[in-house]
């Protein structure tokens, strides 16, 4: 496992509480990337040097700590400049990632649609460009000049070339995005594949407990081996044990308190998972004193990405750690107050989710000609089959399922 140190400078304008909250969030983000955070390293500093993020003595201290702990990467809880990053890497002897890089990496992993991937790549390239320039500068004059090959005029430096390449690539991605019309086509294809499947997406701030609930609701090792779901990504799992109707749960990238400005667009595009769901379970950390603001921000962004109409289930989690259950219930009617640590509570959440989808179910009779038996698997996968009768030319199936699923089966049967 990659071992990491979370490190930051605390400036006088930042309160202890703020500072600690931000570090906690970064540790959480590191965990999301699969890092093991073995230490936290901080320094109080009046100002941050242009070239060096930490003071001289502190950098030496950090180097020793890194060696002692066998650490592979240092995570800085700020967006640092390319030269700060290079100085630090050289001095401590391992990779340095700043907050922006960590977040970009998480978005990258969560981007599932083409549009989301393009959006994240644009943000990544924008972040990389000045860093490549810096790397070229540090490599010295020999490293910068290459003889003119590959159709570029002699004397053009590598950094200029790289910069041009990045600019071209960003322009290309931007054109792709425009052409995709926000990926409508891909989305429609994906939606069709998943249509009729009851889907709930877990949304909310990072650290609210989404992934924990995802595991609790679906069984950690529950693999979705069904052919029907073979193309679904790893963040989608069926409720386990299985329910009727079968409900798919998806985890989304979490909201982040200190989201770097340039990442807002890519963050929103990674949320498109939420748009495909028929229910959003908005998970809130009830024990966080700032939960009301987090809740409001999440709702605002969901509105902005066009998820306003998707029904919500408000889930106040971590009530075992604090929070006023009675007050929450009074203030947010219909909400669920729970702890992911309590099995009974998870079962109740599960029931609430299944109940939502059950309310929407309709009953219908389908006629399945003997010639269309390949649709049988799909009928059984998307609906509950209440009764089956054989007729002369096919089978009559009385089914219960989502209105969209039944409608879609009807259309396919008519073809
Ligand atoms: N005390 C307590 N801790 C929880 C609860 N749910 C999640 N956690 C912890 O909160 C942290 C963040 O959970 P995680 O599921 O990764 O949050 P996510 O960022 O929303 O996916 C983890 O350390 C969990 O073990 C809960 O109900 N009670
Ligand atoms: Mg998570």
XYZ file of C-alpha atoms and ligand atoms in Angstrom:
444
model
C 0.000 0.000 0.000
C 1.216 3.508 -0.767
C 2.236 5.236 2.454
C 1.574 8.922 2.707
C 2.273 11.859 4.991
C -0.290 14.643 5.089
C 1.527 17.947 5.511
C 0.554 21.603 5.733
C 1.551 25.066 6.814
C -0.877 26.844 9.121
C -0.966 30.567 8.544
C -2.038 32.976 11.292
C -5.301 33.779 9.496
C -6.431 30.152 9.715
C -8.071 29.003 12.959
C -7.101 25.697 14.540
C -10.556 24.287 13.886
C -10.485 25.232 10.206
C -6.974 23.892 9.813
C -7.811 20.593 11.467
C -11.002 20.169 9.428
C -9.117 20.667 6.196
C -6.429 18.147 7.200
C -9.097 15.631 8.132
C -10.669 16.091 4.735
C -7.342 15.590 2.969
C -6.693 12.415 4.978
C -10.101 11.197 3.884
C -9.352 12.022 0.253
C -6.044 10.170 0.544
C -7.890 7.118 1.811
C -10.207 7.347 -1.154
C -7.129 6.992 -3.352
C -6.057 3.916 -1.412
C -3.199 5.616 0.448
C -2.344 4.784 4.009
C -1.735 8.015 5.915
C 0.991 7.249 8.464
C 1.671 10.744 9.794
C 0.566 14.352 9.767
C 3.212 17.034 9.599
C 2.489 20.707 10.227
C 4.238 24.012 10.677
C 2.951 27.389 11.824
C 4.347 30.042 9.516
C 3.600 33.722 9.099
C 3.963 33.453 5.355
C 4.856 30.840 2.791
C 8.070 31.294 0.814
C 7.787 31.564 -2.946
C 10.313 28.797 -3.483
C 9.939 26.696 -0.361
C 6.652 25.761 1.236
C 8.172 24.742 4.583
C 11.040 26.428 6.421
C 14.557 25.008 6.053
C 14.721 23.117 9.339
C 11.238 21.762 8.814
C 12.103 20.351 5.415
C 14.972 18.412 6.941
C 12.625 17.154 9.662
C 10.155 16.052 7.019
C 12.882 14.225 5.110
C 13.831 12.270 8.221
C 10.230 11.437 9.020
C 9.720 10.245 5.471
C 12.720 7.921 5.701
C 11.729 6.602 9.095
C 8.232 5.757 7.981
C 9.138 4.493 4.529
C 6.729 6.944 2.954
C 6.132 7.048 -0.836
C 4.242 10.286 -1.209
C 3.738 13.565 0.627
C 0.368 15.249 0.347
C 0.315 19.001 0.808
C -2.922 20.538 1.989
C -2.648 23.546 -0.330
C -2.330 24.173 -3.987
C 1.409 24.745 -4.198
C 3.399 26.232 -7.033
C 5.464 24.097 -9.394
C 8.722 25.379 -7.953
C 7.595 24.739 -4.377
C 6.681 21.239 -5.397
C 10.023 20.589 -7.142
C 12.099 21.975 -4.294
C 10.259 19.789 -1.849
C 10.496 16.658 -3.965
C 14.215 17.135 -4.334
C 14.772 17.759 -0.665
C 12.607 15.064 0.880
C 13.272 12.511 -1.825
C 9.799 11.359 -2.751
C 6.800 12.353 -4.801
C 4.805 15.367 -3.652
C 1.138 15.799 -4.500
C -0.799 18.885 -3.612
C -4.484 19.045 -2.750
C -5.495 19.849 -6.319
C -3.612 16.867 -7.694
C -5.218 14.548 -5.146
C -8.684 15.770 -6.046
C -7.989 15.554 -9.771
C -6.924 11.955 -9.329
C -10.162 11.126 -7.512
C -12.259 12.817 -10.198
C -10.315 10.945 -12.815
C -11.272 7.643 -11.219
C -14.890 8.633 -10.850
C -15.411 10.043 -14.306
C -17.508 7.425 -16.028
C -19.010 9.178 -19.032
C -17.042 10.450 -21.995
C -17.996 14.001 -21.216
C -16.859 13.660 -17.621
C -13.564 12.164 -18.695
C -12.915 14.984 -21.174
C -13.791 17.555 -18.548
C -11.394 16.027 -16.031
C -8.619 15.768 -18.593
C -8.963 19.453 -19.433
C -8.565 20.291 -15.758
C -5.565 17.954 -15.496
C -3.835 19.477 -18.497
C -4.470 22.963 -17.188
C -2.831 21.910 -13.960
C 0.091 20.175 -15.685
C 1.027 22.969 -18.097
C 2.882 25.288 -15.704
C 4.495 22.290 -14.025
C 6.016 21.043 -17.248
C 7.405 24.495 -17.877
C 9.005 24.422 -14.450
C 10.452 20.977 -15.022
C 12.019 22.211 -18.249
C 13.516 25.223 -16.495
C 15.008 23.059 -13.777
C 16.432 20.646 -16.318
C 18.708 23.460 -17.464
C 19.614 24.780 -20.917
C 20.834 21.441 -22.335
C 17.504 19.872 -21.557
C 15.578 22.662 -23.156
C 16.905 22.779 -26.674
C 16.513 19.938 -29.069
C 17.391 19.894 -32.707
C 14.495 20.551 -34.989
C 12.791 17.241 -35.639
C 9.221 16.231 -36.109
C 8.166 19.199 -38.162
C 8.944 21.819 -35.602
C 11.281 24.651 -36.307
C 14.774 24.327 -34.921
C 15.397 26.093 -31.656
C 11.904 25.717 -30.252
C 12.309 24.602 -26.678
C 10.737 21.489 -25.216
C 8.665 23.497 -22.828
C 7.268 25.600 -25.658
C 6.504 22.459 -27.580
C 4.849 20.835 -24.585
C 2.878 23.941 -23.913
C 1.674 24.031 -27.485
C 0.759 20.363 -27.362
C -1.219 20.904 -24.187
C -3.007 23.914 -25.638
C -3.902 21.930 -28.743
C -5.129 19.004 -26.701
C -7.276 21.216 -24.500
C -8.788 22.853 -27.583
C -9.451 19.435 -29.079
C -11.136 18.182 -25.916
C -13.189 21.344 -25.723
C -14.391 20.810 -29.281
C -15.216 17.215 -28.456
C -17.213 18.352 -25.455
C -19.133 20.877 -27.526
C -19.816 18.261 -30.171
C -20.993 15.807 -27.587
C -23.580 18.319 -26.516
C -22.605 17.364 -23.004
C -22.445 13.720 -23.916
C -26.150 13.434 -24.461
C -25.825 10.615 -26.956
C -23.563 8.439 -24.864
C -25.704 9.136 -21.886
C -28.814 8.170 -23.717
C -27.268 4.881 -24.801
C -26.141 4.138 -21.293
C -29.452 5.170 -19.869
C -31.242 2.851 -22.218
C -29.091 -0.034 -21.137
C -29.863 0.705 -17.549
C -33.424 1.805 -18.031
C -35.980 -0.021 -16.080
C -33.384 -0.827 -13.485
C -34.254 0.804 -10.237
C -31.295 2.994 -9.357
C -30.388 4.937 -6.278
C -27.301 7.171 -6.150
C -25.569 8.092 -2.908
C -24.628 11.751 -2.910
C -23.267 14.123 -0.281
C -20.085 15.501 1.213
C -16.931 13.511 1.365
C -16.678 11.676 4.688
C -20.478 11.599 5.185
C -20.376 7.801 4.993
C -21.464 7.134 1.391
C -18.953 4.396 0.673
C -19.560 2.779 4.046
C -23.290 2.713 3.336
C -22.645 1.437 -0.165
C -20.757 -1.501 1.281
C -23.315 -2.109 4.015
C -26.218 -2.032 1.560
C -24.665 -4.163 -1.129
C -22.360 -6.506 0.763
C -18.718 -5.613 0.296
C -17.818 -8.483 -1.977
C -21.120 -8.622 -3.771
C -20.010 -8.822 -7.333
C -22.481 -8.057 -10.018
C -21.667 -10.940 -12.258
C -24.892 -10.944 -14.226
C -24.396 -10.468 -17.917
C -26.942 -7.728 -17.882
C -24.748 -5.679 -15.589
C -21.422 -6.652 -17.053
C -20.897 -3.208 -18.495
C -21.702 -1.369 -15.302
C -18.791 0.223 -13.554
C -17.358 -0.763 -10.201
C -19.174 1.968 -8.361
C -22.505 0.293 -9.143
C -23.746 -2.677 -7.124
C -27.061 -4.377 -6.535
C -28.683 -4.245 -3.109
C -27.698 -7.372 -1.253
C -29.506 -9.538 -0.299
C -31.468 -8.931 -3.435
C -34.741 -7.083 -3.339
C -37.804 -6.918 -5.517
C -37.468 -4.935 -7.603
C -33.752 -5.337 -7.949
C -32.193 -2.038 -6.912
C -28.799 -0.804 -8.089
C -26.818 1.458 -5.802
C -24.125 3.800 -7.033
C -21.534 5.696 -5.067
C -20.568 9.161 -6.312
C -17.570 11.375 -5.849
C -18.077 13.365 -2.666
C -18.497 17.087 -2.305
C -15.358 18.736 -1.010
C -15.193 21.754 1.247
C -12.102 23.309 -0.222
C -12.628 22.536 -3.866
C -10.023 24.364 -5.948
C -11.713 26.829 -8.214
C -10.564 25.315 -11.504
C -12.104 21.959 -10.658
C -15.731 22.945 -10.298
C -16.702 22.007 -13.851
C -15.044 18.612 -13.731
C -16.544 17.935 -10.336
C -20.028 18.557 -11.652
C -19.514 16.338 -14.658
C -18.452 13.421 -12.469
C -21.820 13.708 -10.764
C -23.768 12.660 -13.834
C -24.202 9.267 -12.192
C -26.747 11.074 -10.051
C -28.760 12.131 -13.078
C -29.353 8.544 -14.094
C -30.815 7.570 -10.758
C -34.520 7.582 -9.992
C -33.727 8.278 -6.350
C -30.967 10.252 -4.681
C -30.004 9.242 -1.177
C -28.457 12.435 0.131
C -26.149 11.356 2.942
C -25.352 13.975 5.588
C -22.941 13.653 8.506
C -25.296 14.563 11.348
C -22.409 14.772 13.792
C -20.648 17.522 11.827
C -21.398 20.958 13.291
C -21.390 22.376 9.766
C -23.869 19.874 8.348
C -26.558 22.456 7.485
C -24.287 24.345 5.153
C -23.048 21.127 3.566
C -26.614 20.058 3.000
C -27.512 23.375 1.377
C -24.438 23.400 -0.881
C -25.114 19.856 -2.048
C -28.724 20.663 -2.892
C -27.654 23.790 -4.762
C -25.172 21.938 -6.949
C -27.626 19.118 -7.614
C -30.076 21.746 -8.842
C -27.412 23.237 -11.072
C -26.604 19.966 -12.791
C -30.277 19.372 -13.496
C -31.077 16.852 -10.785
C -33.675 19.057 -9.132
C -36.531 16.805 -10.151
C -34.967 13.559 -8.953
C -36.696 12.494 -5.715
C -34.585 12.665 -2.557
C -34.194 10.566 0.508
C -32.425 12.615 3.156
C -30.175 10.368 5.247
C -28.613 11.747 8.427
C -25.769 9.387 9.185
C -23.293 9.049 12.082
C -25.936 9.773 14.704
C -23.898 7.532 17.040
C -21.252 10.272 17.087
C -23.600 13.135 17.838
C -26.495 15.186 16.534
C -30.003 15.768 17.798
C -32.227 13.034 16.403
C -35.554 14.548 17.542
C -34.675 17.976 16.145
C -33.654 16.498 12.802
C -36.881 14.533 12.489
C -38.956 17.598 13.294
C -37.083 19.835 10.920
C -36.735 17.441 7.959
C -39.922 15.389 7.688
C -39.435 12.025 6.048
C -35.709 11.952 6.717
C -33.833 8.927 7.962
C -31.652 9.293 11.036
C -29.169 6.485 11.412
C -25.716 5.115 11.984
C -23.950 3.006 9.404
C -22.438 1.175 12.360
C -25.810 -0.251 13.398
C -27.092 -3.164 11.402
C -30.710 -2.430 12.266
C -30.373 1.104 10.957
C -28.860 -0.064 7.681
C -31.759 -2.491 7.307
C -34.191 0.396 7.782
C -32.465 2.452 5.123
C -32.621 -0.508 2.816
C -36.337 -0.879 3.478
C -36.949 2.799 2.781
C -35.129 2.508 -0.544
C -36.971 -0.629 -1.588
C -40.285 0.878 -0.483
C -39.671 3.875 -2.713
C -39.220 1.671 -5.742
C -42.094 -0.621 -4.809
C -44.520 2.271 -4.708
C -43.740 2.973 -8.322
C -44.309 -0.572 -9.546
C -47.066 -1.437 -11.981
C -48.543 -4.789 -12.925
C -48.922 -5.835 -16.531
C -49.428 -8.859 -18.710
C -46.853 -9.514 -21.410
C -47.082 -11.951 -24.265
C -43.762 -13.609 -25.054
C -43.850 -15.425 -28.403
C -41.840 -18.639 -28.625
C -39.752 -16.841 -31.221
C -38.679 -14.151 -28.772
C -37.393 -16.279 -25.941
C -34.183 -14.341 -25.747
C -36.125 -11.604 -23.995
C -37.094 -14.010 -21.223
C -33.901 -13.396 -19.266
C -34.440 -9.693 -19.420
C -38.025 -9.965 -18.216
C -36.938 -11.988 -15.222
C -34.054 -9.653 -14.493
C -36.051 -6.446 -14.552
C -39.486 -7.538 -13.297
C -41.026 -9.804 -10.773
C -42.900 -12.546 -12.636
C -46.139 -13.250 -10.786
C -47.586 -15.875 -13.066
C -46.783 -17.677 -16.271
C -49.195 -19.455 -18.624
C -48.313 -21.227 -21.832
C -50.421 -20.384 -24.882
C -50.373 -21.726 -28.420
C -47.789 -19.326 -29.796
C -45.991 -18.223 -26.690
C -46.202 -17.574 -22.980
C -48.333 -15.090 -21.081
C -46.456 -13.535 -18.211
C -48.038 -11.445 -15.515
C -45.311 -9.179 -14.228
C -44.736 -6.419 -11.719
C -42.022 -3.865 -12.425
C -41.004 -0.285 -12.866
C -43.242 1.555 -15.321
C -40.233 2.276 -17.568
C -39.101 -1.351 -17.505
C -42.533 -2.650 -18.418
C -42.890 -0.070 -21.157
C -39.505 -0.954 -22.602
C -40.268 -4.685 -22.596
C -43.561 -3.976 -24.356
C -41.752 -2.054 -27.065
C -39.174 -4.773 -27.552
C -41.875 -7.423 -27.752
C -43.648 -5.494 -30.478
C -40.579 -5.370 -32.730
N -19.120 6.810 13.932
C -19.486 6.595 12.666
N -18.581 6.613 11.679
C -18.989 6.403 10.420
C -20.349 6.166 10.099
N -20.442 6.006 8.756
C -19.192 6.147 8.262
N -18.305 6.383 9.263
C -16.866 6.621 9.127
O -16.678 7.861 8.472
C -15.541 7.842 7.615
C -15.903 8.230 6.202
O -16.752 7.243 5.631
P -16.848 7.001 4.064
O -17.883 5.956 3.859
O -15.525 6.756 3.472
O -17.394 8.421 3.580
P -17.625 8.956 2.083
O -16.521 9.919 1.840
O -18.946 9.660 2.144
O -17.634 7.808 1.144
C -14.996 6.431 7.722
O -13.945 6.422 8.643
C -16.169 5.617 8.239
O -15.762 4.492 8.976
C -21.303 6.137 11.174
O -22.511 5.964 11.012
N -20.821 6.361 12.431
Mg -16.417 7.551 -0.564
